[in-house]
PDB file of C-alpha atoms in Angstrom:
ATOM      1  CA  UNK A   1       9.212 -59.367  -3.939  1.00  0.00           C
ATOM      2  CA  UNK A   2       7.350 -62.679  -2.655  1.00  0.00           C
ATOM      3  CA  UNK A   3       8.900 -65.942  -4.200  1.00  0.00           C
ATOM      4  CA  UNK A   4       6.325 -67.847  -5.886  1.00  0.00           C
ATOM      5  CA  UNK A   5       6.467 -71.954  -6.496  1.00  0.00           C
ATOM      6  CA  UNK A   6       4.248 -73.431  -9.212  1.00  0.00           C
ATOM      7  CA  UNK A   7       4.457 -77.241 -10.383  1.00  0.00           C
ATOM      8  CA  UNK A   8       6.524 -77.059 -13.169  1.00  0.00           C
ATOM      9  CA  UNK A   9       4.275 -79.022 -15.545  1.00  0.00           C
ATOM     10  CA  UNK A  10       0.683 -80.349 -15.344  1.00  0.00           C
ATOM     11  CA  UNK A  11      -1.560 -82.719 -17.608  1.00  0.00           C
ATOM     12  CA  UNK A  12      -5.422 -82.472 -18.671  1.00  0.00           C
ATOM     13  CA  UNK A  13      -7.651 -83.838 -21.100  1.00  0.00           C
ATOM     14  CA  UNK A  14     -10.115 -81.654 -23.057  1.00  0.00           C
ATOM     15  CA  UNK A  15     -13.374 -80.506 -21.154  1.00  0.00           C
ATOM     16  CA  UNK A  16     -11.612 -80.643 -17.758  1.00  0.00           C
ATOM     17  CA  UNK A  17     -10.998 -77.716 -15.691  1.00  0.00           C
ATOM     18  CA  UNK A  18      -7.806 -77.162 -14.559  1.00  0.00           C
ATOM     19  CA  UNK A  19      -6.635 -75.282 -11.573  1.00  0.00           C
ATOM     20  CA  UNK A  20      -3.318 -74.578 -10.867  1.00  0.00           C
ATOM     21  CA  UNK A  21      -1.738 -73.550  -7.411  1.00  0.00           C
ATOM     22  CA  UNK A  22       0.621 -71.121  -6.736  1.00  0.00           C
ATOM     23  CA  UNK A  23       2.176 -70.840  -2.834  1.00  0.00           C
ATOM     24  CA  UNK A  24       3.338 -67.150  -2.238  1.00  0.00           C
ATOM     25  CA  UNK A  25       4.126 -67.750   1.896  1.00  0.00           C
ATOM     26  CA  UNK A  26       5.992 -64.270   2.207  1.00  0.00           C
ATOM     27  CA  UNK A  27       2.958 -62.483   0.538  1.00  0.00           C
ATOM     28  CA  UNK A  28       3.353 -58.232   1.239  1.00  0.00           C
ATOM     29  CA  UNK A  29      -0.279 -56.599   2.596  1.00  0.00           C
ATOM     30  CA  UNK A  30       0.838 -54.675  -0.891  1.00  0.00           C
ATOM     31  CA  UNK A  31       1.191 -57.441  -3.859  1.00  0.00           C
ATOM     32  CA  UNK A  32      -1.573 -58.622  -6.031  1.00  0.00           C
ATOM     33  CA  UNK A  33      -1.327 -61.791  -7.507  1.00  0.00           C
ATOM     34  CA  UNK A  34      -1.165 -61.857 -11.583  1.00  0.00           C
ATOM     35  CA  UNK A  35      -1.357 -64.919 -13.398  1.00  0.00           C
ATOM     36  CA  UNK A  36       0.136 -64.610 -17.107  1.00  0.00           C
ATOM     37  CA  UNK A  37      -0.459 -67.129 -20.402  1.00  0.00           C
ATOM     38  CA  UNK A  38       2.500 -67.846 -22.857  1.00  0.00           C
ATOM     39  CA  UNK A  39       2.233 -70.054 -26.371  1.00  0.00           C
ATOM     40  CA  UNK A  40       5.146 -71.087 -27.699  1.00  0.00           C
ATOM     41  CA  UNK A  41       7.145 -68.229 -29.455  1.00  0.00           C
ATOM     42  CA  UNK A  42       4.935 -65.828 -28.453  1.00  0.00           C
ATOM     43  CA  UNK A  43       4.813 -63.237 -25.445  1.00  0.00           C
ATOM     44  CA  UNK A  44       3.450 -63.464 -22.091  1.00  0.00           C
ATOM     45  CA  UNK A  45      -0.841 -62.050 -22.221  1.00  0.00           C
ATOM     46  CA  UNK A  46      -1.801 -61.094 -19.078  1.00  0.00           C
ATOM     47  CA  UNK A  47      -4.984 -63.184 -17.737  1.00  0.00           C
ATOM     48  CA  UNK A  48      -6.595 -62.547 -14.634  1.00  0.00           C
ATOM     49  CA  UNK A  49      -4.972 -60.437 -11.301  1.00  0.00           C
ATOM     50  CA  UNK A  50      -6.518 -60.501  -7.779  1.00  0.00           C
ATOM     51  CA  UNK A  51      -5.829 -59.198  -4.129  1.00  0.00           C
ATOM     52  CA  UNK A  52      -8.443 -61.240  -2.336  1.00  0.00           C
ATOM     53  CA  UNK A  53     -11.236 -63.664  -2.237  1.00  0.00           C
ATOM     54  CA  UNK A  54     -12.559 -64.474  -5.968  1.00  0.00           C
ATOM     55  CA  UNK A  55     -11.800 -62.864  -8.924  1.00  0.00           C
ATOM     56  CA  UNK A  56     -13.624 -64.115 -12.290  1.00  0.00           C
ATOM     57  CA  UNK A  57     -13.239 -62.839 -16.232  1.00  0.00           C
ATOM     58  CA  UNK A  58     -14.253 -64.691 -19.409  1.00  0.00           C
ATOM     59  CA  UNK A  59     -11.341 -66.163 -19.159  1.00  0.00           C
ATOM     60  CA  UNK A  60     -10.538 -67.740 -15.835  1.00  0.00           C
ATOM     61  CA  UNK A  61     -10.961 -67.626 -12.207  1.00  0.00           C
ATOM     62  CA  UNK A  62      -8.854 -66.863  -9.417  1.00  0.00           C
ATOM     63  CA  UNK A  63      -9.424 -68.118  -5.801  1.00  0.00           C
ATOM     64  CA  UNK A  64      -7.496 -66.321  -3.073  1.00  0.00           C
ATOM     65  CA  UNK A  65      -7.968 -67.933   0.287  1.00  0.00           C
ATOM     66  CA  UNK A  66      -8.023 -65.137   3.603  1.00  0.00           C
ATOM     67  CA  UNK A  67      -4.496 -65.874   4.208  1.00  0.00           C
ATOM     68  CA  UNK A  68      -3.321 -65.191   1.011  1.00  0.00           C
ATOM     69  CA  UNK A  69      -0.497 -67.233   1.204  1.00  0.00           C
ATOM     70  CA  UNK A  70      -1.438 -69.126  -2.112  1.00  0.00           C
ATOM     71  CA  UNK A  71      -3.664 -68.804  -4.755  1.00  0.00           C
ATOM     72  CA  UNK A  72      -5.510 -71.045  -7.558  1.00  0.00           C
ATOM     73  CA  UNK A  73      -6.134 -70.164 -11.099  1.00  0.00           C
ATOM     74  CA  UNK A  74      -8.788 -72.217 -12.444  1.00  0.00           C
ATOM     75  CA  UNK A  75      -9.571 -72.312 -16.123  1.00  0.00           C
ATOM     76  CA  UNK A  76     -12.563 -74.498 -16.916  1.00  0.00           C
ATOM     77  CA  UNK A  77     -13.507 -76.525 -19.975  1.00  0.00           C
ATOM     78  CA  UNK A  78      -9.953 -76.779 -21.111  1.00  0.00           C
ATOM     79  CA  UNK A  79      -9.008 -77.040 -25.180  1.00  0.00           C
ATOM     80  CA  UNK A  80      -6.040 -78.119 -26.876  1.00  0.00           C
ATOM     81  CA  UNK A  81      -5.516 -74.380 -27.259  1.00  0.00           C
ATOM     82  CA  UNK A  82      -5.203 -73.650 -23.394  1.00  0.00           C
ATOM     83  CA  UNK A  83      -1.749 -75.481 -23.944  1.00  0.00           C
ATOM     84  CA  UNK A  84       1.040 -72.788 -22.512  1.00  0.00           C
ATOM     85  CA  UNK A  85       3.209 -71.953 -19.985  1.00  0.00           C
ATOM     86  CA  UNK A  86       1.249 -69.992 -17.042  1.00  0.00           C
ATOM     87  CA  UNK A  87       2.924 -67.967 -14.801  1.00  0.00           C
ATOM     88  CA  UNK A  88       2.151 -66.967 -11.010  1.00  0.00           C
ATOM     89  CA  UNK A  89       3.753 -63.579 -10.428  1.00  0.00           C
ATOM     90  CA  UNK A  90       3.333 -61.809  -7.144  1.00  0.00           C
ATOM     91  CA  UNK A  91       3.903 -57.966  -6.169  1.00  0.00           C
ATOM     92  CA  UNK A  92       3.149 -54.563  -5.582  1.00  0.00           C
ATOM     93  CA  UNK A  93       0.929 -53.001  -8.686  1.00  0.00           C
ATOM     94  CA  UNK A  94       3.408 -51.558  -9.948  1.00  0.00           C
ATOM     95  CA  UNK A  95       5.744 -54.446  -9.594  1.00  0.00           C
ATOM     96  CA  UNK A  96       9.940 -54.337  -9.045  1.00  0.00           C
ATOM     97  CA  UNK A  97       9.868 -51.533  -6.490  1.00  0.00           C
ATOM     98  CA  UNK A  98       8.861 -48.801  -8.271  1.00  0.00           C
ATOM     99  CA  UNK A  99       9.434 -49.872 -11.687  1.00  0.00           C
ATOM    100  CA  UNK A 100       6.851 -52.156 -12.795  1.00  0.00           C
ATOM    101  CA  UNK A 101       9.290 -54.929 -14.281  1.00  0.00           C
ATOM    102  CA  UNK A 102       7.536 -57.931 -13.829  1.00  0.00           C
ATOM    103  CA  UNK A 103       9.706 -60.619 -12.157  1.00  0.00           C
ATOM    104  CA  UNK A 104       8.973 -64.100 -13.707  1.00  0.00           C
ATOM    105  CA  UNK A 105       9.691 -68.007 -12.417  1.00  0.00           C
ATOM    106  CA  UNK A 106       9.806 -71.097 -14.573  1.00  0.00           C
ATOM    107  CA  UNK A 107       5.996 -70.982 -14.213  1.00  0.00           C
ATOM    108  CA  UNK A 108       3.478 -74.329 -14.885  1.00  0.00           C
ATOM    109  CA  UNK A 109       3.621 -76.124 -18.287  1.00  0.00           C
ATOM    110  CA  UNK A 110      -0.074 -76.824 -18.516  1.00  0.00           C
ATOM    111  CA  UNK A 111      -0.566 -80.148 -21.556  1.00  0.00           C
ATOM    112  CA  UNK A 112      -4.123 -80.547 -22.741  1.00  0.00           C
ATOM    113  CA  UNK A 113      -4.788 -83.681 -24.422  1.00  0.00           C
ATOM    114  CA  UNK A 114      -7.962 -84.746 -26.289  1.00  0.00           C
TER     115      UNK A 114
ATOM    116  CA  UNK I   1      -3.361 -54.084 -35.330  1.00  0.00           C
ATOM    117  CA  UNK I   2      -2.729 -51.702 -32.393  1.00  0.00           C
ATOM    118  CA  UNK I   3      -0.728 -54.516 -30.461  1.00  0.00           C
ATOM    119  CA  UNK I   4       2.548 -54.247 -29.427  1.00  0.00           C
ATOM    120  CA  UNK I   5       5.162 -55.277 -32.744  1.00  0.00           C
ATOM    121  CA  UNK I   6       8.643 -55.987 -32.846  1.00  0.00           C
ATOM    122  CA  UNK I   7      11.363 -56.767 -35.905  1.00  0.00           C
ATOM    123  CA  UNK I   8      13.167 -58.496 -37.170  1.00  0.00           C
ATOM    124  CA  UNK I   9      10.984 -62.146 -35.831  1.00  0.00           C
ATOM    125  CA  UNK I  10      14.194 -63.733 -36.382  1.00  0.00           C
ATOM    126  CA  UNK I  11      17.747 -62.764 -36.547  1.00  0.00           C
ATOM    127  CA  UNK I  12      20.990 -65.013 -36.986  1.00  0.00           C
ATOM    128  CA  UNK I  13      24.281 -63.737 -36.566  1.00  0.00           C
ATOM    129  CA  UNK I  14      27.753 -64.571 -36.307  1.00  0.00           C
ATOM    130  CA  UNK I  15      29.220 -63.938 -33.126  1.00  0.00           C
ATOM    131  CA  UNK I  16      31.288 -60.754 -33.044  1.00  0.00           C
ATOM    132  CA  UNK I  17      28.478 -59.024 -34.895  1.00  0.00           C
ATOM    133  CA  UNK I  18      26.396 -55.921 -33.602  1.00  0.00           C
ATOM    134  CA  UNK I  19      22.478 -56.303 -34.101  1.00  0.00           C
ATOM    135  CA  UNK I  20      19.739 -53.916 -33.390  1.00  0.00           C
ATOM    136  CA  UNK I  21      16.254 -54.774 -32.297  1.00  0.00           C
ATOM    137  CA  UNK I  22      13.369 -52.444 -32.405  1.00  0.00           C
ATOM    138  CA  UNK I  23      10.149 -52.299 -30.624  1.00  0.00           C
ATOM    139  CA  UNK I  24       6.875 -50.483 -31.581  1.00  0.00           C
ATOM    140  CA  UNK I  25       4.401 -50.179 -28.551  1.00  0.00           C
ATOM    141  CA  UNK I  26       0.704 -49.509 -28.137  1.00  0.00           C
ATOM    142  CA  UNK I  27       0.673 -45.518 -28.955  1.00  0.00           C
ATOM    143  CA  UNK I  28      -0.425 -44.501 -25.918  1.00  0.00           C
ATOM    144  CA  UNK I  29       1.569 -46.512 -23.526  1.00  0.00           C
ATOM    145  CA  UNK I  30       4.328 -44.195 -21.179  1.00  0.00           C
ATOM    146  CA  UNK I  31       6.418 -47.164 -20.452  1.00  0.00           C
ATOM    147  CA  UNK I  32       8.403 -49.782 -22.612  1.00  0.00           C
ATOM    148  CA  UNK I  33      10.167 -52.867 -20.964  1.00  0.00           C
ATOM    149  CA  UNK I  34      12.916 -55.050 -22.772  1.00  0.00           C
ATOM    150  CA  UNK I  35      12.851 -58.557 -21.257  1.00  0.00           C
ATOM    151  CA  UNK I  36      14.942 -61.604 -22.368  1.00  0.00           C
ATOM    152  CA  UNK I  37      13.876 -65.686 -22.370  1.00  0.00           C
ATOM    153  CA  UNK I  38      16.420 -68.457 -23.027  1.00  0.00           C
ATOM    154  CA  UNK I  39      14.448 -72.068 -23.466  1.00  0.00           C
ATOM    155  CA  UNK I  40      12.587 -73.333 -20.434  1.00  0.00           C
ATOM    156  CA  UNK I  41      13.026 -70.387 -18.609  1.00  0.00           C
ATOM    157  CA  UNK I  42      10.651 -67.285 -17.496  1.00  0.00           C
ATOM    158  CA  UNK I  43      11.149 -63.626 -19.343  1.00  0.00           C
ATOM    159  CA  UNK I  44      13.954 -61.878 -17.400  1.00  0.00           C
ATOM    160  CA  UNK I  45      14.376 -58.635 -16.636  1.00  0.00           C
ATOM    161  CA  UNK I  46      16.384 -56.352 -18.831  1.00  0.00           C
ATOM    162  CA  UNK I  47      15.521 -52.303 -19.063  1.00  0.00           C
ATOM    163  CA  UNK I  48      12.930 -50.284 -18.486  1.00  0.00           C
ATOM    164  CA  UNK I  49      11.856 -46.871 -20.280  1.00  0.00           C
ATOM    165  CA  UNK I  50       9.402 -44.476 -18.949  1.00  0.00           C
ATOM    166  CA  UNK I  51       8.518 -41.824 -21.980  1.00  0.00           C
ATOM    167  CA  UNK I  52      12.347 -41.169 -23.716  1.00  0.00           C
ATOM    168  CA  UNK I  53      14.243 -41.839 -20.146  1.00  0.00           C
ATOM    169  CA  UNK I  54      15.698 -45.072 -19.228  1.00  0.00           C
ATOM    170  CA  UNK I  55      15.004 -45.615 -15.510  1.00  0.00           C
ATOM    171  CA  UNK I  56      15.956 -48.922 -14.486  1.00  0.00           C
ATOM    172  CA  UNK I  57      18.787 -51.406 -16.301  1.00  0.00           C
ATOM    173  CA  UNK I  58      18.936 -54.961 -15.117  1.00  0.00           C
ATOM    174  CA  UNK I  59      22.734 -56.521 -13.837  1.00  0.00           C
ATOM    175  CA  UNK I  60      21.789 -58.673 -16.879  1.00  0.00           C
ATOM    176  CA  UNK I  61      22.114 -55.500 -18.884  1.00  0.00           C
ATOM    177  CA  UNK I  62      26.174 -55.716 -19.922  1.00  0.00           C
ATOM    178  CA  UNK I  63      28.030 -53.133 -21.372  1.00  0.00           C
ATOM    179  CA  UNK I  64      27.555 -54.732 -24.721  1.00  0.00           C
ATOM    180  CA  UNK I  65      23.942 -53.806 -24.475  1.00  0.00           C
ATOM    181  CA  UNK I  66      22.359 -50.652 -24.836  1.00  0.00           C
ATOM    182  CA  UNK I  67      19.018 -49.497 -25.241  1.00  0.00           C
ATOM    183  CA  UNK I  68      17.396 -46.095 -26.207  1.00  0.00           C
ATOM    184  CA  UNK I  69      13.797 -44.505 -26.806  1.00  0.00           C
ATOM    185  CA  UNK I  70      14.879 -41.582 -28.029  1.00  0.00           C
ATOM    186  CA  UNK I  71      10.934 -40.093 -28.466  1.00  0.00           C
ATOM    187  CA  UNK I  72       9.374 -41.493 -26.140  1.00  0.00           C
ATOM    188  CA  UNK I  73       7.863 -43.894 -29.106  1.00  0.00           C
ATOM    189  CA  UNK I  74       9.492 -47.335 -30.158  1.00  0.00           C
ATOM    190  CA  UNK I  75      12.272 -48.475 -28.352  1.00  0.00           C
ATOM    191  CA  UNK I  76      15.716 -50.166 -30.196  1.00  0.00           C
ATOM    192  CA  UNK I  77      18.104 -52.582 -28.328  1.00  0.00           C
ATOM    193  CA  UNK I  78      21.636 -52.525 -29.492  1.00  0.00           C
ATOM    194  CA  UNK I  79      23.754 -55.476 -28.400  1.00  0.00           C
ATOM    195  CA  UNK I  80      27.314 -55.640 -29.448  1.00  0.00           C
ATOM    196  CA  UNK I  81      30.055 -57.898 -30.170  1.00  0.00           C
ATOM    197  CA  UNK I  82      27.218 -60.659 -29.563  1.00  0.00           C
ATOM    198  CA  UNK I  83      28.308 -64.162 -27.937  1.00  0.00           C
ATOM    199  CA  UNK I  84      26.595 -67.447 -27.833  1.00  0.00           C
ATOM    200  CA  UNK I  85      25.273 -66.729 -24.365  1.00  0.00           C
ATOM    201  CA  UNK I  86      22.810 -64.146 -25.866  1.00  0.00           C
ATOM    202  CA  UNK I  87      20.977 -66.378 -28.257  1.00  0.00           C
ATOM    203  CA  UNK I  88      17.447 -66.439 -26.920  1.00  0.00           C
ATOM    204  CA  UNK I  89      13.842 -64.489 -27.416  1.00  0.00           C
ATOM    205  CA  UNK I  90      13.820 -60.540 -26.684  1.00  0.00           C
ATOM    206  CA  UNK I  91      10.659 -59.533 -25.936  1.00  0.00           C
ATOM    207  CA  UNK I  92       9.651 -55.992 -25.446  1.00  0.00           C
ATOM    208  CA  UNK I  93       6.463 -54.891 -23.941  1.00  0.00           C
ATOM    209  CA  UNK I  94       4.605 -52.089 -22.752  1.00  0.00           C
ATOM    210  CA  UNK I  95       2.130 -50.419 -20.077  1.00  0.00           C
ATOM    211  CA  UNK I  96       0.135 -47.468 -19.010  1.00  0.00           C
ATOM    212  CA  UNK I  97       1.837 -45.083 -16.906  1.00  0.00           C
ATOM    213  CA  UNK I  98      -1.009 -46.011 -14.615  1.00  0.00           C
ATOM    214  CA  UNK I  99      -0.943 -49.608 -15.490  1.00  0.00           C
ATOM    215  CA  UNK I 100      -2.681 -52.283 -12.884  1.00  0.00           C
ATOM    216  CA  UNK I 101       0.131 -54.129 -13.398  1.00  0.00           C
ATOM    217  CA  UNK I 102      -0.883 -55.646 -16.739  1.00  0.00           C
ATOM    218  CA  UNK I 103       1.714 -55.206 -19.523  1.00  0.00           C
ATOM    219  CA  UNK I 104       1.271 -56.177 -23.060  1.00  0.00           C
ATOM    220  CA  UNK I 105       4.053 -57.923 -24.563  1.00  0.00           C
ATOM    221  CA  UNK I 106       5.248 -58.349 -28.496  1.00  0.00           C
ATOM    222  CA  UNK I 107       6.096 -61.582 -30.475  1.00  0.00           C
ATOM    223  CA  UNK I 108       9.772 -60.807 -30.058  1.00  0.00           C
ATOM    224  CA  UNK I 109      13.389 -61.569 -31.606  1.00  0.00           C
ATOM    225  CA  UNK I 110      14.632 -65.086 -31.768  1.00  0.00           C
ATOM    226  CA  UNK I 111      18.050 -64.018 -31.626  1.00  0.00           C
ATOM    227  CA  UNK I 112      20.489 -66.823 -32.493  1.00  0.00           C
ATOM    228  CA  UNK I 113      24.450 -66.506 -32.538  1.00  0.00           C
ATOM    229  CA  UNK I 114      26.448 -69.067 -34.372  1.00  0.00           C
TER     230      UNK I 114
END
């Protein structure tokens, strides 16, 4: 599986967008990149998952440059409530070989301040 | 609510003690993953159920552990003779058979050993 690096934490006021960058340099022509949410005491939600170019739901946007060697999750308008933990994960759809166990860094401690 | 649930929220228990999580996933889900998070750390890795069989048990999966899903339903994790090193969240989620790679996680188990 492609190691991911994320910044560990990262500050924003309310009304900003935020993007966040994740480098994925050993990339597979397989993986799709998944970008996960987590609130304290509460699971990971799944929140947006790309394999190129743009990818856009009503919750976020994810930019994938040709290279695919990083991506950027951009969330705009940020609240107090967009305060979590989001993780970059990168793999093959199923994820884990042929598993699907999702493999998980420290991921990007995203504050949002008013 | 159809999400994925989990009991007990919160357990505390001396160590030496056996406790027994269970999971309850979205009815129509094939797979069930068991998953543990200690503070400041990403979910890792424990087991992995497609339908009733166990395919796939992480290193991090000791003897003292043992998971079952004996229906193919909800899913119990049995860890025995607990230590200090296994206080930390257990979360549990689950996925389509077919899954895009999006799994839906519970709450999970604050598990804390004294």
């Amino acid at each position: 599986l492609a190691k991911t690096t994320q910044p560990i934490s990262m500050d924003s006021y309310e009304g900003q967008e935020v993007n966040i960058t994740c480098s994925h340099n050993n990339i597979a022509t397989n993986d799709y990149i998944t970008w996960y949410q987590q609130f304290p005491s509460q699971g990971p939600r799944f929140i947006i998952q790309g394999y190129k170019t743009k990818v856009t739901n009503e919750v976020a946007s994810l930019f994938i440059p040709a290279d695919r060697k990083s991506s950027t999750l951009s969330l705009p308008r940020v609240s107090l409530s967009d305060t979590a933990v989001y993780y970059c994960l990168v793999g093959d759809r199923n994820y884990g070989g042929s598993q699907g166990n999702l493999i998980f860094g420290k991921g990007t401690k995203l504050s949002v301040k008013p | 609510d159809t999400g994925v649930s989990q009991n007990p929220r919160h357990k505390i228990t001396k160590r030496g003690q056996n406790v027994t999580f269970r999971c309850d996933p979205i009815s129509e889900h094939n797979r069930l993953y068991w998953y543990r998070q200690t503070l400041g750390q990403g979910p890792e890795f424990l087991t992995y159920f497609q339908n009733e069989a166990q395919l796939e048990k992480s290193r991090l999966l000791s003897d003292r552990f043992s998971a079952e899903r004996p229906k193919g339903s909800f899913s119990t994790l049995e860890i025995q003779r607990t230590e200090q090193g296994d206080s930390a969240m257990y979360l549990c989620a689950s996925s389509l058979l077919a899954g895009a790679g999006e799994q839906f996680f519970g709450p999970g188990t604050r598990l804390t050993v004294l």
